[in-house]
Short mmCIF file of C-alpha atoms and ligand atoms in Angstrom, two decimals:
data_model
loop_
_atom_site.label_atom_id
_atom_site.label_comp_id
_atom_site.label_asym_id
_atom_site.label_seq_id
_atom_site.Cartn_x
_atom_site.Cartn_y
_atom_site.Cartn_z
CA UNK H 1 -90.20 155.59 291.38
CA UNK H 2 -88.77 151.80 290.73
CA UNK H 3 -85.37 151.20 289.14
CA UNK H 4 -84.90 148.43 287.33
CA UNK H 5 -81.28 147.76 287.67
CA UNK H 6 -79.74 145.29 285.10
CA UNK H 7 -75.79 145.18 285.75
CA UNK H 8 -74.18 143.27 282.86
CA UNK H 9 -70.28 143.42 281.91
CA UNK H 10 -71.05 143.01 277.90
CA UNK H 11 -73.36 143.57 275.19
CA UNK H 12 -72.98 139.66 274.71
CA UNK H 13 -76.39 138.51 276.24
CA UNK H 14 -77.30 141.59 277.36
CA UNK H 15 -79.40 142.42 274.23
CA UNK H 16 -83.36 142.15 276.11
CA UNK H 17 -82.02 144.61 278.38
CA UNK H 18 -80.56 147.17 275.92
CA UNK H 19 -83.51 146.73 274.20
CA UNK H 20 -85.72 147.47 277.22
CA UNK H 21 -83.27 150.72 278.67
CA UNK H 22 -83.71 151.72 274.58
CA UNK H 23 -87.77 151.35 275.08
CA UNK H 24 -87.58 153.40 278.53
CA UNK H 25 -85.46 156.16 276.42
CA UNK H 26 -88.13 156.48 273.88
CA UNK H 27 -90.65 156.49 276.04
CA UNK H 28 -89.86 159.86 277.69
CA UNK H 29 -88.30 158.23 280.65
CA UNK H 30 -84.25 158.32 281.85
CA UNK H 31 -81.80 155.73 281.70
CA UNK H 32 -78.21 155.50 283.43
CA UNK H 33 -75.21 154.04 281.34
CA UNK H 34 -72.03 153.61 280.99
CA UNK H 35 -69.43 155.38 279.37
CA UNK H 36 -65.69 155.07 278.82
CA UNK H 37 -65.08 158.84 280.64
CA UNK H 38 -68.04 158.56 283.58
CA UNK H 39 -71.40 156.76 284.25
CA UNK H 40 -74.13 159.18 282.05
CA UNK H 41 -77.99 160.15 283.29
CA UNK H 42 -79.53 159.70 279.83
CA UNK H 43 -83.08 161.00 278.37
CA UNK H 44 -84.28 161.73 274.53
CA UNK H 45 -82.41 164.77 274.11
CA UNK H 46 -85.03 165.70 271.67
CA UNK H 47 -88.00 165.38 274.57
CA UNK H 48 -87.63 168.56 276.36
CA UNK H 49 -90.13 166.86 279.28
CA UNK H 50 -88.07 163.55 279.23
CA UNK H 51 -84.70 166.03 279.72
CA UNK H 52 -86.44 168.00 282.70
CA UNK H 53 -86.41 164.66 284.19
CA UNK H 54 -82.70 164.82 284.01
CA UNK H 55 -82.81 168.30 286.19
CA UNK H 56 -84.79 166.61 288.80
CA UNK H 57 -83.30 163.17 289.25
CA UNK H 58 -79.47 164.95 289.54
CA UNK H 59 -80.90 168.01 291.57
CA UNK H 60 -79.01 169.84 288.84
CA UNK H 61 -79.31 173.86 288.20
CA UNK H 62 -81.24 174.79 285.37
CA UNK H 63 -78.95 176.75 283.76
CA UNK H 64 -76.12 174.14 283.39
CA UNK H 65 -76.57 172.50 279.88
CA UNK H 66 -76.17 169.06 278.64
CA UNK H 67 -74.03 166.96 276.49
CA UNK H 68 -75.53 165.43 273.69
CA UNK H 69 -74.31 161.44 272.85
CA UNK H 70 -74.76 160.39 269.50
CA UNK H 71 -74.08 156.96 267.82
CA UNK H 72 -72.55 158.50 264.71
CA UNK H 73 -70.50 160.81 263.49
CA UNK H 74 -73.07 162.39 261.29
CA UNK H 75 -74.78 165.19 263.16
CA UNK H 76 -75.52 168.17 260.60
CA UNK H 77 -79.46 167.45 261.46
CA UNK H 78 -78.38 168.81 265.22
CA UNK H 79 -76.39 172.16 264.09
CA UNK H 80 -76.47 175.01 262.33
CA UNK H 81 -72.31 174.57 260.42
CA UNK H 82 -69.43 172.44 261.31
CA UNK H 83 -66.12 174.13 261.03
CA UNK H 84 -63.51 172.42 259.24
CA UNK H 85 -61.65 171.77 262.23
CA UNK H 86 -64.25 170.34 263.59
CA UNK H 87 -65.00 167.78 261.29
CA UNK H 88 -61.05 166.65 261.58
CA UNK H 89 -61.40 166.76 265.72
CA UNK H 90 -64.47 164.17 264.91
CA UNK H 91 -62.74 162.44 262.55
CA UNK H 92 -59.83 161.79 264.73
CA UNK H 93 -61.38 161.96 268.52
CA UNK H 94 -64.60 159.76 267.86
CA UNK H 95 -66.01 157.80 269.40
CA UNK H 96 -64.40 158.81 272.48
CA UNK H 97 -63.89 161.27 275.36
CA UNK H 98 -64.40 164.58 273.59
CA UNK H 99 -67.38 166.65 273.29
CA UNK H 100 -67.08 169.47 270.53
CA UNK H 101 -69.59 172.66 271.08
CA UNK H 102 -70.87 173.63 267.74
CA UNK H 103 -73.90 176.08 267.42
CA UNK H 104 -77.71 174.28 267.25
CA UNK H 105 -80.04 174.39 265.37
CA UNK H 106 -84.11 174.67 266.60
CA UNK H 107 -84.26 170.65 266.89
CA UNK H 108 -82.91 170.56 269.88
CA UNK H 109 -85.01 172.20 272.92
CA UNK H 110 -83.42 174.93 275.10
CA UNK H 111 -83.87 173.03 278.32
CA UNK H 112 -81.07 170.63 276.66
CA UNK H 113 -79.23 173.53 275.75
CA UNK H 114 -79.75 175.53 279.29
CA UNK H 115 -81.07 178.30 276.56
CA UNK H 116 -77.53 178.81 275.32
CA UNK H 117 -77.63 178.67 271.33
CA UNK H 118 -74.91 176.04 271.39
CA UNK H 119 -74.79 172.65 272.27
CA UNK H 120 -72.21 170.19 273.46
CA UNK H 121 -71.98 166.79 271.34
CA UNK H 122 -69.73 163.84 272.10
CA UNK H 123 -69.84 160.30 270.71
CA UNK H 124 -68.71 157.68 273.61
CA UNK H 125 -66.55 154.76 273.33
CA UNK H 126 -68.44 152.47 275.30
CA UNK H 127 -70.53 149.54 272.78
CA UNK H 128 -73.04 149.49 275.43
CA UNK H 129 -73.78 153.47 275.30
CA UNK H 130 -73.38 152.88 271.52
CA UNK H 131 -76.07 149.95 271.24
CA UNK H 132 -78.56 152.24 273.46
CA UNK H 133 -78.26 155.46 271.55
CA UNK H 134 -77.82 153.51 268.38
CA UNK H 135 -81.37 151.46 269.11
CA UNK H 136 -83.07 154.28 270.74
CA UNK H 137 -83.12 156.22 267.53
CA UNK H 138 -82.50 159.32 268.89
CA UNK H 139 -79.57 161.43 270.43
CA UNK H 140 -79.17 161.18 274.24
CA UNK H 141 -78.48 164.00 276.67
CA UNK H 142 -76.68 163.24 279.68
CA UNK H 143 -74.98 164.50 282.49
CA UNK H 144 -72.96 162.39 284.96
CA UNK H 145 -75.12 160.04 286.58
CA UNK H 146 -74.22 162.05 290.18
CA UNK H 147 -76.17 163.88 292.53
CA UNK H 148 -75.15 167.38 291.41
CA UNK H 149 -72.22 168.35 293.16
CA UNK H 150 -70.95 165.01 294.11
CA UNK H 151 -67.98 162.98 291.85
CA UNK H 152 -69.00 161.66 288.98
CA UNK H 153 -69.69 157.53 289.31
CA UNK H 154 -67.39 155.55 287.63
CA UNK H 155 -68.65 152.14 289.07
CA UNK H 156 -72.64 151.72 288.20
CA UNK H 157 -72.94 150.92 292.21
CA UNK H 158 -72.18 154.48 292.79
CA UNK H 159 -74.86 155.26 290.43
CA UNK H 160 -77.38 152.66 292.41
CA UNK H 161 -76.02 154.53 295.32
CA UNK H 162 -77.42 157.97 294.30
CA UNK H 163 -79.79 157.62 291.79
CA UNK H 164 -82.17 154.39 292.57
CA UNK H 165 -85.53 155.66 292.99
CA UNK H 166 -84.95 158.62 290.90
CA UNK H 167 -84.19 157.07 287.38
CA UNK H 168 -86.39 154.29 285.60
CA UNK H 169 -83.42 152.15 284.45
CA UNK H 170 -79.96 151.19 285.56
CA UNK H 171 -77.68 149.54 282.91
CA UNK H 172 -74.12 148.97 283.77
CA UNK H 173 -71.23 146.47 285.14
CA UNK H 174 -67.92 147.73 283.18
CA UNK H 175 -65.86 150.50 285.40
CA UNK H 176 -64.98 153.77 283.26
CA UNK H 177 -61.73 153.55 282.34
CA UNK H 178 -60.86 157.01 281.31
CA UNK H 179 -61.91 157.78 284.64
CA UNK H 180 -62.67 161.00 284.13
CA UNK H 181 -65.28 163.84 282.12
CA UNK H 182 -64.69 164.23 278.74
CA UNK H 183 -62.52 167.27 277.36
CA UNK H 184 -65.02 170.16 275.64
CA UNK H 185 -63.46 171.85 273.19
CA UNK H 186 -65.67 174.92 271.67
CA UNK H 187 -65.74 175.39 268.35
CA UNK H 188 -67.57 177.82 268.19
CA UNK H 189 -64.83 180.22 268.31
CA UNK H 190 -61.46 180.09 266.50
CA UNK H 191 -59.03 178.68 266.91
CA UNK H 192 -61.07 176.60 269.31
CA UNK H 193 -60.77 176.57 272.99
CA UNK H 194 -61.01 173.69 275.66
CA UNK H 195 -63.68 174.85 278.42
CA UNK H 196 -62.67 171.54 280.46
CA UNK H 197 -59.52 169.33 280.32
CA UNK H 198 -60.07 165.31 280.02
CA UNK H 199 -59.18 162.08 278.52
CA UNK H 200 -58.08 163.89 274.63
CA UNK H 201 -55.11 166.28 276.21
CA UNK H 202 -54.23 169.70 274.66
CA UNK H 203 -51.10 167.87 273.09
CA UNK H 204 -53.58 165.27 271.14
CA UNK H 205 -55.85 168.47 270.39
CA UNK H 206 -52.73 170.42 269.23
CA UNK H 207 -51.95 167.97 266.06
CA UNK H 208 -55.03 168.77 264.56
CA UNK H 209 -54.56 172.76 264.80
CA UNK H 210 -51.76 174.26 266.36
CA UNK H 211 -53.64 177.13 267.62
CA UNK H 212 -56.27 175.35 270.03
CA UNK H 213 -55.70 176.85 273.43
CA UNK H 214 -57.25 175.70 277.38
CA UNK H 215 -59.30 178.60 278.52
CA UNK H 216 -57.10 180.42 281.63
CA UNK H 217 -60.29 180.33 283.71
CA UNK H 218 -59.80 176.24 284.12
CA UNK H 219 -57.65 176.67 287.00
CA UNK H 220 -58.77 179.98 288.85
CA UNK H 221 -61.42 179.70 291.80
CA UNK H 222 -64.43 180.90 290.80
CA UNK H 223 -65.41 184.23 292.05
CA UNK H 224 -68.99 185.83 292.44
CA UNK H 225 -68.93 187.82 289.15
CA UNK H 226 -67.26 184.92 287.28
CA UNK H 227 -68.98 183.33 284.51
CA UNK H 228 -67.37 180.82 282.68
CA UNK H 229 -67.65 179.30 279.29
CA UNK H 230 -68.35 176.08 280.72
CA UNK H 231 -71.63 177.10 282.89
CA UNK H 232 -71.08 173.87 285.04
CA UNK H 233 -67.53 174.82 285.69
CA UNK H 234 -68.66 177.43 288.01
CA UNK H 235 -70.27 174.84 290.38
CA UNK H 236 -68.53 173.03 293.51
CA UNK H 237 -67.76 169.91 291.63
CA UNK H 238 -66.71 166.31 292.22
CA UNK H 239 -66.71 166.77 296.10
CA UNK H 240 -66.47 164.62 298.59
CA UNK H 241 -68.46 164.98 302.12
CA UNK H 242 -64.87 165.50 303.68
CA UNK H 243 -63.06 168.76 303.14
CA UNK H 244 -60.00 167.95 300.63
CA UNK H 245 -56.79 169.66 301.09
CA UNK H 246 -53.71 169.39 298.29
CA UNK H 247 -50.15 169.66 298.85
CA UNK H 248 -48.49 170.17 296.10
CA UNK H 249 -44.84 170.79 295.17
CA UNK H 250 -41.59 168.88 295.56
CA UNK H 251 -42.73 165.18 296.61
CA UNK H 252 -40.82 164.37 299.66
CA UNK H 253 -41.50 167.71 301.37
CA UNK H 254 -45.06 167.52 300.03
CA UNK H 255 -44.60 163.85 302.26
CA UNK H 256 -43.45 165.57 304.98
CA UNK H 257 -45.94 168.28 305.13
CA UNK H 258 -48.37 165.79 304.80
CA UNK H 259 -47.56 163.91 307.41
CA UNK H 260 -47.54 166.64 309.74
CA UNK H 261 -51.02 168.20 308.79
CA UNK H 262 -52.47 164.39 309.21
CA UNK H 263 -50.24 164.25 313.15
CA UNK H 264 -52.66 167.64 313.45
CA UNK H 265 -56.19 166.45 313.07
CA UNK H 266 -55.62 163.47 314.35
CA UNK H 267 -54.41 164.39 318.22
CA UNK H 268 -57.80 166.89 317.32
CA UNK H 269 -59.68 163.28 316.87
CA UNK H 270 -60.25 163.52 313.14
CA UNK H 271 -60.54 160.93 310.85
CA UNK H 272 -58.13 161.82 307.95
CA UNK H 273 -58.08 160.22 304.87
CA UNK H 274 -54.71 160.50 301.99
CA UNK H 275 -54.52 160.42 299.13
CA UNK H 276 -51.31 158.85 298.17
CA UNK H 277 -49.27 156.99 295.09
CA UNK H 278 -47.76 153.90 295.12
CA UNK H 279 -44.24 155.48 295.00
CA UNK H 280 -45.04 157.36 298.58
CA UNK H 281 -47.53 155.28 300.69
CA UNK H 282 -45.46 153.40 302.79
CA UNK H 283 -44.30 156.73 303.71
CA UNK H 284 -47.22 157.41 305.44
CA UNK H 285 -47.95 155.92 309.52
CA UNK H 286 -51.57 157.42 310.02
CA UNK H 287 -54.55 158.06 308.73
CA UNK H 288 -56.30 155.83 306.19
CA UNK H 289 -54.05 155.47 303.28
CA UNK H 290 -55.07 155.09 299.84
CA UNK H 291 -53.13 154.99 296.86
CA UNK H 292 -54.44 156.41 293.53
CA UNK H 293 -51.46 154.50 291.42
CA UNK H 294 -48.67 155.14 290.12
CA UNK H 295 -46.94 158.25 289.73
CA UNK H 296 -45.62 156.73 286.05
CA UNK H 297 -48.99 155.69 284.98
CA UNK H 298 -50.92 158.91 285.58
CA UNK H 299 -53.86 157.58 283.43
CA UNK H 300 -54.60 155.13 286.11
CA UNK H 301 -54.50 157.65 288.69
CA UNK H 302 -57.03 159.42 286.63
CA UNK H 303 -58.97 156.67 286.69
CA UNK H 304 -59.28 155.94 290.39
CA UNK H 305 -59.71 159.92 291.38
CA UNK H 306 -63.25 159.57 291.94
CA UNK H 307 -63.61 156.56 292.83
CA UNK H 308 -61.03 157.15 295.72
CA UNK H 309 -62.87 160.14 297.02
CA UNK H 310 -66.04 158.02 297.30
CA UNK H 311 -64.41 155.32 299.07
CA UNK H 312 -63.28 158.11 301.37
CA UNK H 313 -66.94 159.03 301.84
CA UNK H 314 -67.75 155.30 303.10
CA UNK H 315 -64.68 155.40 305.76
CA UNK H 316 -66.38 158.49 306.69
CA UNK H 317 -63.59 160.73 307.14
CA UNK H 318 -63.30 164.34 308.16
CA UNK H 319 -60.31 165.61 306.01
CA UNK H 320 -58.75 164.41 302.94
CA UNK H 321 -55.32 164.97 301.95
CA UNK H 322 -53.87 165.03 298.53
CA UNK H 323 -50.53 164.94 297.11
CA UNK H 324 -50.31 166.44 293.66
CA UNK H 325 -49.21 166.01 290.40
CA UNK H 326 -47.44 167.41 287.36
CA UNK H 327 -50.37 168.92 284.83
CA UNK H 328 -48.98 167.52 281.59
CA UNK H 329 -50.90 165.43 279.62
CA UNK H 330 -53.97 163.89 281.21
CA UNK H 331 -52.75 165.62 284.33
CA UNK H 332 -53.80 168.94 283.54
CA UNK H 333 -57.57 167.24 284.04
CA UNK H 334 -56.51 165.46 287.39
CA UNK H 335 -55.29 168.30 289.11
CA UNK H 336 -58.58 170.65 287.62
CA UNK H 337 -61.16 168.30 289.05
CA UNK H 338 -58.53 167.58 292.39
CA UNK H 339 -58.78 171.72 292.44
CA UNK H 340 -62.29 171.65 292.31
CA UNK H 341 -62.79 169.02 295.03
CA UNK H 342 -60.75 170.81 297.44
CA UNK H 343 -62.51 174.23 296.79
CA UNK H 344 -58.73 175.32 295.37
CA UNK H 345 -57.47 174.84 299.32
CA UNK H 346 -53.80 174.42 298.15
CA UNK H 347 -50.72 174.51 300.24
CA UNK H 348 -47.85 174.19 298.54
CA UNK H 349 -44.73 171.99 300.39
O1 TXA B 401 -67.63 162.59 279.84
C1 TXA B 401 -68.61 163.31 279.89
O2 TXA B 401 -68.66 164.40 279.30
C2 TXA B 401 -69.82 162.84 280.74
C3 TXA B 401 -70.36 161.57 280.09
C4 TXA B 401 -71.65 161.13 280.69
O3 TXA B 401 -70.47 161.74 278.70
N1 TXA B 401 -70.78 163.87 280.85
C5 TXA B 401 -70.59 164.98 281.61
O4 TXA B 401 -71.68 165.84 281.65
O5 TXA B 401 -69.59 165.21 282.20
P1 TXA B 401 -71.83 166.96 282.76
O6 TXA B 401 -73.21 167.47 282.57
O7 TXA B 401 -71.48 166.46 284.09
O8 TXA B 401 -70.87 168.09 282.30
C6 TXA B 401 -71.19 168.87 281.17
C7 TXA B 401 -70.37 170.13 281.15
C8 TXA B 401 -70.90 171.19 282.08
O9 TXA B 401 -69.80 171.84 282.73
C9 TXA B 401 -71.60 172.15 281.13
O10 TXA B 401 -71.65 173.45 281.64
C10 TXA B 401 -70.75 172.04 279.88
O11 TXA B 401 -70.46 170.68 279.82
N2 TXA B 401 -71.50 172.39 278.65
C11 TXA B 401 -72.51 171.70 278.09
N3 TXA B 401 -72.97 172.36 277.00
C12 TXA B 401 -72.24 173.49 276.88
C13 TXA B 401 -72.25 174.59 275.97
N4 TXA B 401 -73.11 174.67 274.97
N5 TXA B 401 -71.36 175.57 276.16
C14 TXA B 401 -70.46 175.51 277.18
N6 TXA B 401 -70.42 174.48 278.06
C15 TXA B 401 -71.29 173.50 277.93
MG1 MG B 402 -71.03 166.26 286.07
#
């Protein structure tokens, strides 16, 4: 299959394009775009054989549904009742990096849905992702624009890195800066529940009801019998090729221990990557050193995860080390998808 690939930083001049990634959309075929959480793999969400495209292009299971984008915050036509709270989480959250489950209603196909009677909806941020959905008339699903398995792009090279040949368009230039999936909150049940932590943090969620809780199962390691809420939760997620290892606890000795697994591999002749913070690289002699940020602006480490355990891909190490990091606010997400990467291999310092 050829990719066109149009990267452009703005809307500004970009209009033939957007029109032409809009044409491809209603056309049946799939388009990747950006987003302010992660780069999306978009189709008609309304096409169920434009959305099995989706499936095939990621290599994704079948039974792991989408999330629907929408251009507006009107979407009774795609559910069956929106509970009151809701309405206030849309009022409030969108556009941006939250994707309520509500229940849906027979417009949208159960290959969107993964047959589950709910669906996931979330209106983005990004004016590009709102010019496409808004001009292809018609809601767009879309995972991350990943190989399954693999963490989700938030530089549209990445995507040209897995996905050319197996997409019809490529629209993109502007990094994510959110860095990371959106939150899901289901409200389906009540008082709602988040499935998957993100950008809008349980503190944001907790102003508009009090009650909203994060489902324990977020930080356990998935067992054989386990089946979460989330259906894509259950998957090894937002992995490197390297194995990842986190140390968490108290930051110097998490330094120290650090330093001593990384003496380890190497006199084994590993490459090991780490993952470090601005406050605690120089404290580091070996390895290949990268820092995610700072350790005061956890929102930009956030926003380099993935991006940092890609570039650790390229350098082609063998292990990656982590430090970790407190879970409050967008932290709670960091150190689920960290979790995740390193198949929950924690030591703690
Ligand atoms: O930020 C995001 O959400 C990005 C951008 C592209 O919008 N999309 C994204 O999609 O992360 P994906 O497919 O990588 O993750 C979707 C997650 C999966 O874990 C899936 O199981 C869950 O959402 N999900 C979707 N519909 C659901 C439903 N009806 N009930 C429970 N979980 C659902
Ligand atoms: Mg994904």
């Amino acid at each position: 299959m050829k990719t066109e690939v149009r990267i452009i930083d703005d809307i500004k001049g970009a209009e033939v394009y957007i029109n032409r990634a809009a044409s491809t959309i209603v056309n049946g075929g799939t388009v990747v775009f950006p987003t302010e959480t992660v780069y999306g793999l978009g189709a008609n969400a309304l096409d169920e054989e434009a959305v099995k495209k989706i499936f095939v292009a990621k290599g994704r299971p079948q039974d792991n549904p989408l999330i629907v984008h929408v251009a507006d915050k009107n979407i009774e036509y795609l559910v069956n009742d929106i509970p009151d709270v809701a309405k206030k989480l849309i009022d409030r959250f969108w556009p941006g990096p939250l994707t309520i489950i509500l229940n849906k209603n027979d417009i949208i196909p159960e290959v969107t849905s993964a047959g589950l009677k709910s669906i996931g909806i979330r209106m983005p941020k990004d004016n590009i992702a709102l010019e496409l959905i808004k001009k292809s008339r018609t809601p767009i699903a879309a995972p991350s624009a990943n190989i399954s398995g693999r963490p989700s792009p938030t530089d549209v090279h990445r995507c040209v890195e897995d996905l050319e040949g197996r997409v019809d368009f490529i629209i993109g230039g502007i990094n994510s800066n959110v860095g990371l999936e959106s939150t899901i909150i289901d409200c389906t049940v009540n008082p709602p529940c988040v499935l998957r932590p993100g950008g809008v943090t349980l503190n944001m969620l907790r102003e508009v009801d009090e009650n909203i809780y994060v489902d324990s199962a977020i930080m356990k390691k998935p067992t054989e019998d386990f089946k979460p809420k989330a259906p894509g939760m259950k998957y090894r997620h937002y992995a490197p090729k390297a194995k990842v290892t986190i140390v968490e606890g108290d930051i110097e000795k998490s330094v120290e221990k650090i330093n001593e697994i990384v003496q380890n591999y190497i006199e084994k002749g590993f490459q090991v990557g780490v993952m470090a913070t601005e406050e605690t690289r120089t404290f580091y002699k070996q390895g290949n050193i990268i820092s995610l940020g700072s350790r005061n602006n956890i929102e930009e480490v956030a926003k380099n995860l993935f991006e940092t355990l890609r570039k650790f891909d390229d350098y082609a190490v063998d292990y990656i080390i982590s430090e970790g990091f407190d879970e409050d606010g967008i932290g709670l997400a960091i150190m689920n998808r960290l979790r995740k990467a390193a198949g929950f291999d924690i030591i703690k310092a």
